[in-house]
Amino acid sequence: MFYPFDFKKWRNFFETEEQYMLFETLSADEFRPLTYLFYRPEMNLVFKSGDDWQLFVEKLKDLREKGFFLGIYAKYELSFEFEEKFQHLRQKGSELLRVMVCKNPLIFDHTSKKISGASKDIGHVLSSDEQEFFFSNLHLKVDQDAYEKKFLTLQKHLQEGRVYQVNLTDFWEASFKGSAVSLYQNLRERQPVGYASLVKCEGVHTLSFSPELFFRINKKGKVVVRPMKGTAPRFSNREEDAQSKHHLSNDLKNRSENVMIVDLLRNDLGKICKTGTVHLQSLFDIEPYRHVWQMTSSIAGFKSKETSIWDVFQELFPCGSVTGAPKIESMKIISELEEGQRGIYTGALGFIKPDNQAIFNVPIRTLTIKGDKLQMGVGSGVVNQSLCDQEYQEWLIKSHFFTEVSKPFDLLETLRWEKGEYLLIDLHLTRMKESSKVLGFSFDLERIVNFLNSVSKEFDERCAYKVRLKMNQKGMIKCKTQVLDKEEPSEPLKLKLSNHVIYDHNPFLYHKTSRRDLYKKERSQARKEGFFDVIFCNQNGLLCEGSISNIYIEREGEILTPRQSAGLLNGVYREYLIKENPSIREVLLVKKDLLTAKKIFVSNAVIGFKEARLFL
């Protein structure tokens, strides 16, 4: 029985911890029964270009022999340090390898559900509500025309016999806002692979969903590599899906790609394994994934006792499946055709245990998030028989698990119309315009104004209306209208506190959007219990807002309201009140301030400013 690691339970840990390396198994496999979490390390070791590699490796060997586990994060450019022909590509002082040194990483056994190595002091950070994420302006750095130029140049090299195969890559880019941890949680469900990793170091998140083993070494010194070459799409129709699998299994072009890399890695293993031990374990295996079929092969051999894990690493790195064949010549062409650095993409992620066992994967299907910038690498192996359009389509197929994940949402404004006009309409439209800029929405002021005017022509002048305006990313608009009761709700309005916390770094708190599932759920329950609204605090205990209102307290003759930085929407009526009443102060408030306040008030654009009362 395979039991998955309960990632949701540990969400808050991953949101709040400063650094960690999670090596997670998402699919059942006799060779991958454990998930490892490296956290709160004894030390971090960093290898930079120009450092003494042998000295660095000796230190790592010493730490392993002393009983430490080593979590490894190696960038593709580390390979330049191993080959003098790439000396001109080295960037002295750039970080190439990071090692997290831990005495007791958390280890989860997928067969027994037992956890070992977990520190008692992390219990308080377990479990939390899922946070939002959003990315916009998603695009491939190289468009199809630019790709074709590179492809034709590469074909020339292939026809001249300079190389037999080259793995050509580039990156998706996007603007990212929200929780990288939530994105990982979402993607791990869409891409359940054997080698998932979530790494946070120096403020950078790496989310890897690799199906490809780089190499594995067991206690007996057996070295196994499993290159992945050959891709075909999956289909929802069972017959089409079976045909796609059959085509991949028998396609000469994909088999040719696979055999080239098998031969390359068999040759690499022959340099570090005992004579006569290198053998082919399997050839042309077809593995199923959510969006693609993948072709893999397995080669194994036995290293001598004198050959260290780092000798194996240096000889095999980077994996031939992400370079081409011959390896050195392919890497030269890659440096000529690809712009910028690959970084962790196509490098190596993995760990070494004190008992000299090791497992590394090839970080393909891998994203990095730094600040508001997101990147994901994508590539394919190009051979003589390759067709440009098919290779570019392969990039898109491999990226489906990621490109389809960002859920669409709308911008919202809830307006009050009475006596022939929309109240505070300028503030509403200004807020929508500013949110459009930040979130990448198309905004046409004239179109929206004309739309609202046409809607109001149907209104009865004797009534007041609530108008809920929705706009999607393309700028398409629609609305719902509701006649408001002539009798105002009796004051004080009843409030309750939510048991859920919100996170001040969630970008959606600062914009009025349809992404408000927690608020909807909590207010729905509150309404059933007879409350007007439910009030939220953030992860630091600071008072924020209600699900549909801003909140204020009266203390010592002053009206105070939470600062927006606590994690709240600058409501239109809040903005209006502060502008018209400079005496209203924005301060940091906590739950106790609410409990001890002389009076409590709430506001929104529909009800205005009303007195309220908190019920515990």
XYZ file of C-alpha atoms in Angstrom:
616
model
C 0.000 0.000 0.000
C 1.312 3.450 -0.966
C 0.366 6.300 1.389
C 1.053 9.835 0.115
C 2.791 12.428 2.265
C 0.128 14.680 3.848
C 1.376 17.907 2.305
C -1.735 19.889 3.315
C -1.026 19.221 6.972
C 2.445 20.733 6.550
C 1.375 23.729 4.434
C 1.977 26.317 7.121
C 5.454 24.920 7.758
C 6.380 25.432 4.108
C 4.829 28.914 4.089
C 6.693 30.140 7.170
C 10.022 28.281 7.202
C 13.005 30.220 5.823
C 14.743 27.340 4.045
C 14.168 23.689 3.252
C 14.567 20.987 0.610
C 11.649 18.587 0.185
C 12.310 15.490 -1.933
C 8.870 13.960 -2.309
C 7.689 10.717 -3.857
C 4.258 11.146 -5.438
C 3.916 7.751 -7.112
C 4.395 4.205 -5.857
C 7.767 2.614 -6.600
C 9.751 -0.054 -4.761
C 12.879 2.099 -5.105
C 11.237 5.266 -3.769
C 9.347 4.323 -0.581
C 10.466 7.417 1.341
C 10.031 11.201 1.233
C 12.800 13.356 2.739
C 12.509 16.867 4.164
C 15.750 18.730 4.897
C 15.106 21.695 7.211
C 16.832 23.820 9.851
C 20.266 22.602 8.703
C 23.406 22.405 10.785
C 25.002 24.417 7.991
C 24.716 25.360 4.333
C 27.703 24.894 2.050
C 27.955 26.734 -1.260
C 30.298 26.003 -4.148
C 30.974 28.956 -6.446
C 32.691 29.147 -9.801
C 36.426 29.344 -9.221
C 36.372 27.469 -5.890
C 38.507 24.361 -5.370
C 36.193 21.462 -6.294
C 38.277 18.683 -4.741
C 38.599 20.563 -1.458
C 34.832 21.131 -1.410
C 34.104 17.472 -2.115
C 36.488 16.302 0.624
C 34.552 18.408 3.124
C 31.292 16.816 1.982
C 32.773 13.315 2.302
C 33.915 14.137 5.835
C 30.448 15.383 6.830
C 28.779 12.275 5.403
C 31.165 10.015 7.314
C 30.245 11.908 10.495
C 26.608 10.908 10.014
C 25.163 13.907 8.193
C 22.620 13.829 5.374
C 23.401 16.105 2.420
C 20.642 17.789 0.397
C 21.999 18.798 -3.027
C 20.908 21.592 -5.386
C 23.178 21.679 -8.466
C 22.833 24.069 -11.401
C 23.522 23.017 -14.984
C 26.413 25.497 -15.192
C 28.335 23.458 -12.581
C 29.334 21.245 -15.515
C 31.524 24.061 -16.881
C 33.825 23.579 -13.870
C 34.452 19.953 -14.883
C 35.500 20.620 -18.476
C 38.329 22.935 -19.570
C 36.671 23.446 -22.963
C 33.985 25.477 -21.163
C 36.373 27.684 -19.232
C 35.212 30.715 -21.248
C 31.632 30.136 -20.058
C 32.458 30.228 -16.346
C 31.236 33.202 -14.339
C 33.637 33.468 -11.440
C 31.918 33.815 -8.081
C 28.496 32.627 -9.293
C 26.754 30.066 -7.068
C 26.634 26.647 -8.721
C 25.972 24.132 -5.957
C 24.200 24.414 -2.606
C 24.356 21.714 0.049
C 22.015 21.612 3.039
C 23.685 19.627 5.820
C 21.233 17.970 8.244
C 21.671 15.509 11.083
C 18.051 14.370 11.202
C 15.916 15.223 8.177
C 12.254 14.351 8.398
C 11.652 10.995 6.703
C 8.159 9.817 5.746
C 7.663 6.124 4.982
C 5.006 5.696 2.266
C 4.343 2.083 3.205
C 3.799 2.532 6.955
C 2.911 6.274 7.188
C 5.545 6.619 9.923
C 7.501 9.863 10.294
C 10.973 10.008 11.787
C 13.312 12.916 12.381
C 10.570 15.501 12.977
C 11.506 18.045 15.622
C 8.959 18.543 18.406
C 9.113 22.325 18.050
C 7.495 22.351 14.604
C 4.110 21.097 15.775
C 2.741 24.611 16.126
C 3.234 25.358 12.442
C 1.326 22.379 11.072
C -1.820 22.862 8.955
C -3.188 26.050 7.442
C -5.698 27.232 4.879
C -4.596 27.174 1.265
C -3.527 30.550 -0.061
C -4.025 32.055 -3.487
C -1.587 32.352 -6.368
C -1.807 33.985 -9.754
C 0.447 34.404 -12.738
C -0.069 36.681 -15.721
C 1.635 37.499 -19.010
C 2.623 33.852 -19.439
C 4.738 33.409 -22.565
C 7.612 31.456 -24.036
C 10.756 33.586 -24.267
C 11.319 32.257 -27.774
C 8.346 32.416 -30.161
C 7.795 29.890 -32.930
C 9.605 31.975 -35.569
C 12.680 32.435 -33.367
C 12.584 28.742 -32.492
C 12.542 27.845 -36.185
C 15.750 29.824 -36.789
C 17.510 27.959 -33.974
C 16.099 24.668 -35.206
C 17.414 25.231 -38.751
C 20.866 26.129 -37.409
C 20.825 22.969 -35.325
C 19.740 20.867 -38.306
C 22.780 22.126 -40.203
C 25.068 20.884 -37.409
C 23.271 17.530 -37.428
C 23.556 17.137 -41.196
C 27.263 17.974 -41.050
C 27.741 15.166 -38.527
C 28.966 17.471 -35.781
C 26.418 15.898 -33.399
C 23.723 13.210 -33.492
C 21.275 14.836 -31.070
C 20.982 18.101 -29.146
C 18.506 18.901 -26.392
C 17.320 22.422 -27.211
C 15.581 24.309 -24.390
C 14.112 27.642 -23.404
C 11.863 29.085 -20.697
C 8.300 30.033 -20.006
C 8.116 33.351 -18.158
C 5.309 34.997 -16.198
C 4.582 37.569 -13.535
C 3.729 35.741 -10.321
C 1.816 36.822 -7.246
C 0.774 34.868 -4.208
C 1.885 31.626 -2.619
C 4.533 29.469 -4.309
C 3.603 26.743 -1.817
C 0.002 26.754 -3.056
C 1.226 26.498 -6.635
C 3.353 23.489 -5.663
C 0.380 21.907 -3.899
C -1.765 22.400 -6.984
C 0.835 21.093 -9.432
C 1.793 18.042 -7.359
C -1.808 16.865 -7.734
C -1.711 17.426 -11.505
C 1.753 15.925 -12.036
C 2.183 12.998 -9.596
C 5.753 12.006 -10.385
C 8.436 10.028 -8.630
C 10.766 12.964 -8.092
C 8.908 16.027 -6.864
C 10.873 18.697 -5.013
C 10.020 21.927 -3.243
C 13.103 23.938 -2.346
C 13.318 27.325 -0.659
C 16.727 28.953 -0.317
C 17.703 32.611 -0.189
C 14.109 33.669 -0.893
C 13.916 31.648 -4.132
C 11.379 28.834 -4.522
C 12.111 25.902 -6.813
C 9.176 23.650 -7.705
C 10.228 20.514 -9.552
C 8.005 17.748 -10.922
C 10.533 15.525 -12.606
C 9.704 12.033 -13.827
C 13.370 11.377 -14.651
C 15.956 9.627 -12.502
C 19.501 10.950 -12.937
C 21.250 8.212 -10.960
C 20.752 6.095 -7.873
C 23.427 4.316 -5.807
C 22.570 1.643 -3.239
C 24.595 0.219 -0.352
C 26.213 -2.393 -2.592
C 27.543 0.280 -4.943
C 25.061 -0.447 -7.718
C 24.623 2.608 -9.943
C 21.381 2.886 -11.926
C 20.556 5.552 -14.516
C 17.217 5.872 -16.294
C 17.319 8.400 -19.129
C 14.030 9.681 -20.497
C 13.798 10.323 -24.230
C 10.588 10.125 -26.241
C 7.276 11.904 -25.631
C 3.697 11.478 -26.852
C 0.474 13.215 -25.755
C -2.238 11.596 -23.613
C -5.902 11.634 -24.688
C -9.138 11.395 -22.719
C -10.475 8.939 -25.310
C -9.181 5.482 -24.370
C -8.683 4.336 -27.969
C -6.788 7.476 -28.987
C -4.671 7.226 -25.846
C -3.744 3.615 -26.611
C -2.845 4.560 -30.185
C -0.598 7.365 -28.928
C 1.186 4.961 -26.581
C 1.610 2.389 -29.352
C 2.963 5.005 -31.746
C 5.554 6.169 -29.196
C 6.609 2.604 -28.452
C 7.276 1.871 -32.129
C 8.290 5.265 -33.508
C 11.753 5.098 -35.102
C 12.553 8.753 -34.396
C 11.833 8.431 -30.646
C 13.632 5.085 -30.447
C 16.617 6.618 -32.193
C 16.726 9.488 -29.668
C 16.473 7.061 -26.783
C 19.189 4.704 -28.037
C 21.631 7.582 -28.581
C 21.342 8.627 -24.939
C 21.437 5.014 -23.726
C 24.736 4.532 -25.575
C 26.091 7.808 -24.172
C 25.230 6.899 -20.578
C 26.434 3.329 -20.983
C 29.764 4.796 -22.077
C 29.787 7.221 -19.100
C 29.048 4.389 -16.659
C 31.822 2.338 -18.215
C 34.343 4.946 -17.039
C 33.346 4.687 -13.366
C 32.036 1.134 -12.937
C 33.880 -2.160 -12.649
C 34.754 -3.732 -15.973
C 32.016 -6.014 -17.237
C 29.327 -4.841 -14.784
C 27.589 -2.261 -16.981
C 24.433 -3.719 -18.498
C 21.106 -2.700 -19.978
C 18.245 -3.400 -17.538
C 15.421 -2.357 -19.850
C 14.930 -0.598 -23.174
C 12.031 1.490 -24.501
C 9.798 1.345 -21.414
C 6.651 3.477 -21.776
C 5.615 5.328 -18.615
C 2.199 7.012 -18.167
C 1.819 10.547 -16.804
C -1.235 12.798 -16.655
C -0.529 14.676 -19.888
C 2.146 12.626 -21.676
C 3.541 9.188 -22.343
C 7.316 9.023 -21.785
C 9.877 6.539 -23.093
C 12.643 5.496 -20.688
C 15.446 2.946 -20.552
C 17.518 1.718 -17.601
C 21.251 1.006 -17.439
C 23.162 -0.234 -14.386
C 26.663 -1.075 -13.234
C 28.678 -1.523 -10.032
C 31.199 1.064 -8.895
C 34.354 0.092 -7.024
C 34.797 1.001 -3.349
C 37.449 3.526 -4.342
C 34.997 5.381 -6.599
C 33.080 7.950 -4.562
C 29.577 9.241 -5.150
C 31.126 12.519 -6.249
C 33.284 10.710 -8.817
C 30.063 9.269 -10.229
C 28.371 12.660 -10.111
C 31.222 14.428 -11.898
C 31.431 11.832 -14.668
C 27.682 11.743 -15.350
C 26.825 15.422 -14.859
C 24.909 16.862 -16.579
C 22.713 13.974 -17.632
C 23.143 13.144 -21.315
C 19.376 13.236 -21.863
C 19.400 17.021 -21.381
C 22.483 17.708 -23.488
C 22.660 15.367 -26.464
C 25.313 13.224 -28.093
C 28.229 13.488 -28.162
C 27.867 15.326 -24.863
C 30.688 17.904 -25.045
C 29.962 18.909 -28.645
C 26.220 19.130 -27.873
C 26.938 21.385 -24.906
C 29.012 23.652 -27.155
C 26.071 24.027 -29.539
C 23.698 24.601 -26.618
C 25.904 27.477 -25.425
C 25.753 28.968 -28.937
C 21.986 28.663 -29.423
C 20.499 29.168 -25.956
C 20.405 32.606 -24.391
C 21.123 33.008 -20.701
C 21.657 30.251 -18.151
C 19.646 27.129 -17.475
C 20.257 27.294 -13.718
C 18.671 24.451 -11.754
C 16.703 23.387 -14.837
C 18.457 20.269 -16.243
C 20.955 20.375 -13.350
C 20.486 17.922 -10.467
C 18.410 17.654 -7.286
C 18.902 14.944 -4.713
C 20.541 13.796 -1.527
C 23.297 11.622 -0.104
C 22.773 9.538 3.038
C 25.368 8.734 5.712
C 25.380 5.073 4.598
C 26.686 6.189 1.171
C 23.400 5.741 -0.657
C 22.368 8.516 -3.025
C 19.546 9.434 -5.341
C 19.435 12.312 -7.817
C 16.855 13.353 -10.373
C 17.099 15.506 -13.475
C 15.065 18.659 -12.711
C 12.951 18.903 -15.836
C 9.348 20.216 -15.501
C 10.866 22.651 -13.027
C 9.839 26.175 -12.014
C 11.720 28.867 -10.137
C 10.030 31.815 -8.453
C 12.003 34.814 -7.295
C 9.960 37.785 -6.135
C 7.269 38.295 -8.755
C 9.154 36.541 -11.564
C 8.372 32.950 -12.526
C 10.304 30.757 -14.976
C 9.836 27.193 -16.161
C 12.233 25.406 -18.491
C 11.070 23.265 -21.388
C 12.978 21.401 -24.084
C 13.218 18.453 -26.444
C 15.837 16.364 -28.178
C 16.401 17.279 -31.823
C 17.768 14.706 -34.290
C 18.069 14.528 -38.090
C 14.532 13.177 -38.483
C 12.982 15.911 -36.295
C 10.365 18.293 -37.700
C 10.320 21.864 -36.414
C 6.563 22.104 -35.791
C 6.486 18.762 -33.988
C 9.356 19.710 -31.677
C 7.718 23.027 -30.793
C 4.429 21.232 -30.147
C 6.300 18.824 -27.865
C 7.349 21.830 -25.778
C 3.694 22.814 -25.416
C 2.567 19.269 -24.589
C 5.209 18.909 -21.872
C 4.091 22.230 -20.375
C 0.351 21.459 -20.203
C 0.462 20.461 -16.538
C 1.688 23.979 -15.734
C 0.155 26.279 -18.362
C -3.397 25.162 -17.574
C -3.195 25.638 -13.824
C -3.883 29.353 -13.317
C -7.607 29.552 -12.593
C -9.358 32.494 -14.301
C -11.008 35.082 -12.090
C -12.854 38.386 -12.401
C -12.397 41.847 -10.976
C -15.416 42.998 -8.979
C -16.969 46.258 -7.905
C -20.145 46.482 -5.818
C -21.807 49.863 -6.302
C -24.826 51.626 -4.837
C -27.179 53.462 -7.192
C -29.797 55.855 -5.904
C -31.433 59.136 -6.879
C -30.182 58.882 -10.443
C -26.489 58.204 -9.833
C -23.858 55.669 -8.834
C -22.382 56.744 -5.509
C -18.585 57.114 -5.389
C -18.298 55.816 -8.963
C -14.968 57.569 -9.580
C -13.377 55.736 -6.652
C -14.798 52.403 -7.827
C -13.494 52.792 -11.367
C -10.113 54.097 -10.232
C -9.676 51.030 -8.025
C -10.670 48.707 -10.867
C -8.243 50.478 -13.199
C -5.358 50.148 -10.722
C -6.100 46.459 -10.120
C -6.221 45.919 -13.885
C -2.704 47.304 -14.202
C -1.331 45.076 -11.461
C -3.145 41.876 -12.471
C -2.854 42.228 -16.239
C -6.507 42.912 -17.119
C -7.705 44.902 -20.121
C -9.494 48.059 -18.902
C -11.662 50.347 -21.061
C -13.089 53.173 -18.942
C -15.458 54.517 -21.591
C -16.902 51.098 -22.270
C -17.557 50.449 -18.574
C -19.186 53.847 -18.008
C -21.453 53.367 -21.035
C -22.369 49.888 -19.812
C -23.291 51.121 -16.327
C -25.330 53.979 -17.770
C -27.280 51.580 -19.985
C -27.973 49.344 -16.972
C -29.258 52.236 -14.852
C -31.779 53.277 -17.519
C -33.926 50.363 -16.353
C -33.897 51.484 -12.702
C -36.855 52.901 -10.790
C -35.901 56.348 -9.422
C -37.879 55.597 -6.240
C -35.595 52.687 -5.344
C -31.965 52.151 -4.410
C -29.992 49.391 -6.124
C -26.976 47.228 -5.453
C -24.983 46.699 -8.676
C -22.347 43.957 -8.770
C -20.008 44.625 -11.689
C -17.762 41.833 -13.028
C -14.906 42.155 -15.524
C -12.753 39.320 -16.878
C -9.130 39.501 -17.974
C -10.077 40.407 -21.544
C -12.159 43.345 -20.332
C -15.573 41.748 -20.932
C -18.121 43.072 -18.436
C -21.429 41.973 -16.963
C -23.410 42.734 -13.834
C -26.147 41.663 -11.464
C -28.574 44.137 -9.926
C -30.675 43.942 -6.797
C -33.259 46.315 -5.343
C -32.223 47.273 -1.813
C -34.674 47.131 1.071
C -36.044 50.548 1.947
C -35.574 49.732 5.604
C -31.909 49.933 6.600
C -30.573 47.006 8.695
C -30.964 47.756 12.386
C -27.868 48.839 14.272
C -25.679 47.670 15.827
C -24.903 45.080 13.152
C -23.883 41.702 14.562
C -20.296 40.535 13.968
C -18.338 37.388 14.779
C -14.645 36.474 14.579
C -13.399 33.874 12.117
C -11.287 30.970 13.358
C -9.327 31.128 10.097
C -6.339 33.406 9.626
C -5.441 35.218 6.421
C -1.918 35.973 5.187
C -0.786 39.537 4.585
C 1.350 38.477 1.598
C -1.679 37.138 -0.308
C -1.997 39.625 -3.218
C -5.702 38.939 -3.637
C -6.472 40.578 -0.300
C -5.551 43.931 -1.838
C -7.791 43.629 -4.900
C -11.516 42.974 -5.165
C -11.768 39.761 -7.178
C -13.905 36.645 -7.489
C -11.140 34.692 -5.724
C -12.623 34.878 -2.250
C -13.602 31.305 -1.424
C -12.736 31.531 2.274
C -14.646 34.805 2.657
C -17.707 33.366 0.877
C -17.697 30.216 2.971
C -17.246 32.025 6.287
C -19.861 34.700 5.545
C -22.384 32.108 4.381
C -22.053 30.331 7.721
C -22.175 33.617 9.626
C -25.394 34.657 7.850
C -27.015 31.357 8.792
C -26.162 32.148 12.412
C -27.736 35.614 12.163
C -24.555 37.700 11.789
C -24.033 40.545 9.334
C -20.347 39.796 8.777
C -17.343 37.792 9.961
C -14.041 39.472 10.911
C -10.570 38.141 10.057
C -7.123 38.516 11.626
C -3.847 37.771 9.846
C -1.097 35.259 10.635
C 0.500 37.710 13.068
C -2.715 38.309 15.010
C -3.350 41.724 13.446
C -6.940 42.779 12.851
C -7.789 43.013 9.136
C -11.338 43.226 7.769
C -14.701 41.591 7.357
C -15.696 39.440 4.405
C -17.704 42.336 2.907
C -16.729 45.297 5.060
C -13.922 47.325 6.569
C -13.818 47.669 10.334
C -13.207 50.588 12.726
C -13.070 51.056 16.467
C -13.570 54.054 18.711
C -10.908 54.405 21.410
C -10.312 57.434 23.609
C -12.371 59.636 21.318
C -10.562 58.538 18.142
C -11.784 56.440 15.227
C -9.119 53.884 14.275
C -8.999 51.409 11.398
C -6.468 48.663 10.547
C -3.607 49.566 8.247
C -3.938 48.143 4.769
C -0.532 46.455 5.118
C -2.113 44.012 7.600
C -3.814 42.380 4.613
C -7.065 44.020 3.599
C -8.942 45.643 0.752
C -8.974 49.423 0.718
C -12.740 49.607 0.476
C -14.196 52.460 -1.537
C -16.177 53.773 1.442
C -13.104 53.409 3.678
C -11.079 55.456 1.214
C -13.838 58.079 1.055
C -14.143 58.295 4.863
C -10.398 58.701 5.430
C -10.199 61.384 2.755
C -13.166 63.316 4.151
C -12.227 62.757 7.808
C -8.462 63.149 8.340
C -8.999 62.414 12.034
C -9.603 58.727 11.210
C -6.245 57.055 11.767
C -4.823 53.884 10.192
C -2.992 51.869 12.866
C -2.009 48.300 13.668
C -4.800 46.726 15.717
C -5.147 43.311 17.338
C -8.084 41.224 18.519
C -7.833 42.700 22.035
C -8.398 46.198 20.627
C -11.656 44.995 19.151
C -12.739 43.412 22.427
C -11.993 46.536 24.488
C -13.233 49.161 22.004
C -15.809 51.673 23.183
C -17.624 51.316 19.865
C -17.200 49.275 16.686
C -18.165 50.330 13.170
C -18.149 48.731 9.724
C -18.434 50.199 6.255
C -18.848 49.313 2.616
C -20.081 51.090 -0.494
C -23.612 49.695 -0.204
C -24.461 50.201 3.487
C -22.225 53.206 4.207
C -20.866 53.586 7.776
C -22.736 51.610 10.465
C -22.271 50.828 14.131
C -21.677 47.162 14.918
C -21.229 44.835 17.870
C -18.966 41.818 18.297
C -20.440 38.593 19.672
C -18.053 35.901 20.930
